[in-house]
Coordinates of C-alpha atoms in Angstrom, one line a residue:
Chain A
D17 CA 75.8 21.3 33.1
V18 CA 76.2 20.5 29.4
K19 CA 73.1 21.6 27.5
V20 CA 72.2 20.0 24.1
T21 CA 69.1 21.6 22.7
Q22 CA 67.0 20.2 19.9
S23 CA 64.7 22.7 18.2
S24 CA 61.6 20.6 18.3
R25 CA 60.3 17.8 20.5
Y26 CA 57.6 16.7 18.1
L27 CA 57.4 17.4 14.4
V28 CA 54.9 16.4 11.7
K29 CA 55.8 16.8 8.0
R30 CA 54.5 15.6 4.7
T31 CA 56.1 13.3 2.2
G32 CA 58.5 15.2 -0.2
E33 CA 59.0 18.2 2.1
K34 CA 62.5 19.4 3.0
V35 CA 62.9 19.0 6.8
F36 CA 65.4 20.7 9.0
L37 CA 66.3 19.4 12.5
E38 CA 68.4 21.8 14.5
C39 CA 70.7 21.1 17.4
V40 CA 72.7 23.5 19.6
Q41 CA 75.2 22.7 22.3
D42 CA 76.7 25.1 24.8
M43 CA 79.9 23.3 25.9
D44 CA 82.3 24.2 23.1
H45 CA 82.3 20.5 22.0
E46 CA 84.2 19.7 18.8
N47 CA 82.2 16.6 18.0
M48 CA 78.5 16.5 17.2
F49 CA 76.4 13.6 16.2
W50 CA 73.0 12.8 14.7
Y51 CA 71.4 9.4 15.5
R52 CA 68.2 7.8 14.6
Q53 CA 66.5 5.6 17.3
D54 CA 64.0 2.9 16.3
P55 CA 62.5 0.2 18.5
G56 CA 64.5 -3.0 18.3
L57 CA 67.3 -1.3 16.4
G58 CA 68.9 0.9 19.1
L59 CA 70.8 4.0 18.0
R60 CA 72.2 4.2 14.5
L61 CA 74.6 7.0 13.5
I62 CA 73.5 9.1 10.6
Y63 CA 76.2 11.7 10.4
F64 CA 78.8 13.2 12.7
S65 CA 81.0 16.3 12.6
Y66 CA 84.4 16.7 14.2
D67 CA 84.8 20.4 13.4
V68 CA 83.1 23.3 11.7
K69 CA 82.3 22.5 8.1
M70 CA 83.7 19.0 8.6
K71 CA 81.4 16.0 8.4
E72 CA 81.6 12.2 8.0
K73 CA 78.9 9.7 7.1
G74 CA 77.7 7.3 9.7
D75 CA 76.0 4.0 9.2
I76 CA 72.8 5.2 7.6
P77 CA 73.4 8.5 5.7
E78 CA 71.1 7.8 2.8
G79 CA 68.4 10.4 2.4
Y80 CA 70.1 12.8 4.9
S81 CA 72.6 15.6 4.8
V82 CA 74.0 17.8 7.5
S83 CA 75.4 21.3 8.0
R84 CA 77.8 22.7 10.5
E85 CA 78.5 26.4 9.9
K86 CA 79.2 27.2 13.5
K87 CA 80.8 25.1 16.2
E88 CA 77.7 25.1 18.5
R89 CA 75.1 24.2 15.8
F90 CA 74.6 21.0 13.9
S91 CA 71.7 20.6 11.5
L92 CA 70.2 17.5 10.0
I93 CA 68.4 17.9 6.7
L94 CA 66.0 15.5 5.1
E95 CA 66.1 16.5 1.5
S96 CA 62.8 14.9 0.5
A97 CA 61.1 13.4 3.4
S98 CA 59.7 9.9 3.1
T99 CA 57.5 7.8 5.4
N100 CA 60.4 5.5 6.3
Q101 CA 62.1 8.4 7.9
T102 CA 59.5 8.6 10.6
S103 CA 61.6 8.1 13.8
M104 CA 63.1 9.5 16.9
Y105 CA 66.2 11.7 16.1
L106 CA 68.8 12.3 18.8
C107 CA 71.6 14.8 18.7
A108 CA 74.7 14.5 20.8
S109 CA 78.0 16.3 21.4
S110 CA 81.3 15.5 23.0
F111 CA 84.9 16.5 23.3
P112 CA 87.3 14.6 20.9
D113 CA 88.6 12.1 23.4
R114 CA 87.7 8.4 23.6
N115 CA 87.1 8.7 27.4
Q116 CA 84.6 11.5 27.0
P117 CA 80.9 10.6 27.1
Q118 CA 78.5 12.0 24.6
H119 CA 75.8 14.4 25.9
F120 CA 72.4 14.0 24.3
G121 CA 69.5 16.3 23.6
D122 CA 65.9 15.4 24.4
G123 CA 65.2 14.0 20.9
T124 CA 62.8 15.0 18.1
R125 CA 60.0 12.6 17.3
L126 CA 59.5 13.1 13.6
S127 CA 56.4 11.9 11.8
I128 CA 56.2 11.9 8.0
L129 CA 52.7 11.6 6.6
Chain B
A22 CA 83.6 -3.6 12.2
Q23 CA 82.8 -3.0 15.8
T24 CA 79.6 -4.5 17.2
V25 CA 77.8 -4.4 20.5
T26 CA 75.3 -7.0 21.5
Q27 CA 72.7 -6.8 24.3
S28 CA 71.1 -10.2 24.4
Q29 CA 68.2 -9.2 26.7
P30 CA 65.6 -7.0 25.1
E31 CA 63.7 -6.8 28.3
M32 CA 64.4 -7.4 32.0
S33 CA 62.4 -6.9 35.2
V34 CA 63.4 -6.6 38.8
Q35 CA 61.7 -6.2 42.1
E36 CA 62.3 -3.0 44.0
A37 CA 65.3 -3.2 46.3
E38 CA 66.7 -6.3 44.5
T39 CA 69.7 -6.6 42.2
V40 CA 69.7 -7.0 38.5
T41 CA 72.4 -7.6 35.9
L42 CA 72.2 -6.4 32.3
S43 CA 74.5 -8.2 29.8
C44 CA 76.6 -6.8 27.0
T45 CA 79.2 -8.2 24.8
Y46 CA 81.2 -6.4 22.1
D47 CA 83.6 -7.1 19.3
T48 CA 86.6 -5.0 18.5
S49 CA 90.1 -5.2 17.1
E50 CA 91.1 -2.1 19.0
S51 CA 93.3 -2.3 22.1
D52 CA 92.6 1.1 23.4
Y53 CA 88.9 1.8 23.9
Y54 CA 86.2 2.8 26.4
L55 CA 82.9 1.3 27.3
F56 CA 79.8 3.1 28.5
W57 CA 76.4 2.3 29.8
Y58 CA 73.7 4.9 29.1
K59 CA 70.2 5.2 30.6
Q60 CA 67.2 6.6 28.7
P61 CA 64.2 7.0 31.0
P62 CA 60.7 7.1 29.3
S63 CA 60.4 10.3 27.3
R64 CA 63.5 11.7 28.9
Q65 CA 67.1 12.5 27.9
M66 CA 69.7 9.8 27.6
I67 CA 72.3 10.1 30.3
L68 CA 75.6 8.4 31.2
V69 CA 75.5 5.8 33.9
I70 CA 79.0 4.5 34.1
R71 CA 82.2 4.2 32.0
Q72 CA 85.1 1.7 31.9
E73 CA 88.6 2.1 30.5
A74 CA 89.7 -1.0 28.7
Y75 CA 93.2 -0.9 30.1
K76 CA 92.0 -0.8 33.7
Q77 CA 91.4 -4.1 35.3
Q78 CA 89.5 -2.7 38.2
N79 CA 85.7 -2.6 37.6
A80 CA 84.1 0.8 37.6
T81 CA 81.6 1.7 40.3
E82 CA 79.1 4.6 40.7
N83 CA 77.0 4.3 43.8
R84 CA 74.5 1.5 43.2
F85 CA 75.8 0.9 39.7
S86 CA 78.8 -1.3 39.0
V87 CA 80.2 -3.2 36.0
N88 CA 81.8 -6.6 35.5
F89 CA 84.4 -6.1 32.8
Q90 CA 85.9 -9.2 31.3
K91 CA 88.3 -8.0 28.6
A92 CA 89.3 -11.4 27.3
A93 CA 85.7 -12.4 26.9
K94 CA 84.7 -9.0 25.6
S95 CA 82.0 -8.8 28.2
F96 CA 80.7 -5.6 30.0
S97 CA 77.7 -6.2 32.2
L98 CA 76.0 -3.7 34.4
K99 CA 74.8 -4.5 37.9
I100 CA 72.2 -2.4 39.6
S101 CA 72.0 -2.9 43.3
D102 CA 69.0 -2.0 45.5
S103 CA 66.9 -1.2 42.5
Q104 CA 64.6 1.8 42.7
L105 CA 61.5 2.7 40.7
G106 CA 63.5 5.5 39.1
D107 CA 65.9 3.0 37.6
A108 CA 63.2 1.9 35.1
A109 CA 64.5 2.9 31.7
M110 CA 66.1 1.7 28.5
Y111 CA 69.7 0.9 29.0
F112 CA 72.2 1.0 26.2
C113 CA 75.7 -0.4 26.2
S114 CA 78.2 1.3 24.0
H115 CA 81.8 1.1 22.9
S116 CA 84.2 3.9 21.7
G117 CA 87.0 3.2 19.4
G118 CA 88.1 3.7 15.9
S119 CA 88.4 7.0 14.2
N120 CA 86.9 10.2 15.6
Y121 CA 85.7 8.6 18.7
K122 CA 82.4 7.4 17.4
L123 CA 80.2 5.3 19.7
T124 CA 78.7 2.0 18.7
F125 CA 75.6 1.2 20.6
G126 CA 73.8 -2.0 21.4
K127 CA 70.0 -2.3 20.7
G128 CA 69.1 -1.7 24.3
T129 CA 67.6 -3.5 27.3
L130 CA 64.3 -2.2 28.7
L131 CA 64.3 -2.5 32.5
T132 CA 61.1 -2.6 34.4
V133 CA 61.2 -2.2 38.2
N134 CA 58.2 -3.7 40.0
P135 CA 57.1 -2.2 43.4

């Protein structure tokens, strides 16, 4: 089975801190994604990566950056955390074909105080 | 821009009965795929069913089936013989455009009553 592992299930940080969310997949997927999930808004794409060191902005990239140094690992970085970044963050991965579903991690519930 | 609309924020169904979740989408693509995902409470999002746009036959996976109307850009999910374990948030999504990104609807929260 495909395994997408997010480093933390719950995380509490303070305003202004630099926050790292880590995601690792074990299926050699080329594509990796970071989403933000908020009630009533569904899933919104923050960033995605289609290869090592390659990235593309999603719909809501402001305040975030990403890093993909190795194929299996995709990190989401909040440069200076703010309270409006309190949310559920989901990582996903997939093969680069339109018929391939994305496989999701368990999510990280991030609270910024 | 691609959009996906789920017009029912919440639905409920009695155990063993059938329920249909609605989804419409907008796209200029001719080649695309549609997916329904399920997110149980505090659990991982998983794929329920997928549909290829160029196939007229509706996809079926056990108790889950879709009604795909390409001209109307409609992709509804039917759950037959509903079970308590079907209670979850359901997301409709569309893949198309560059790099195979998915566009998601806002979700429908399904409650199954015993």
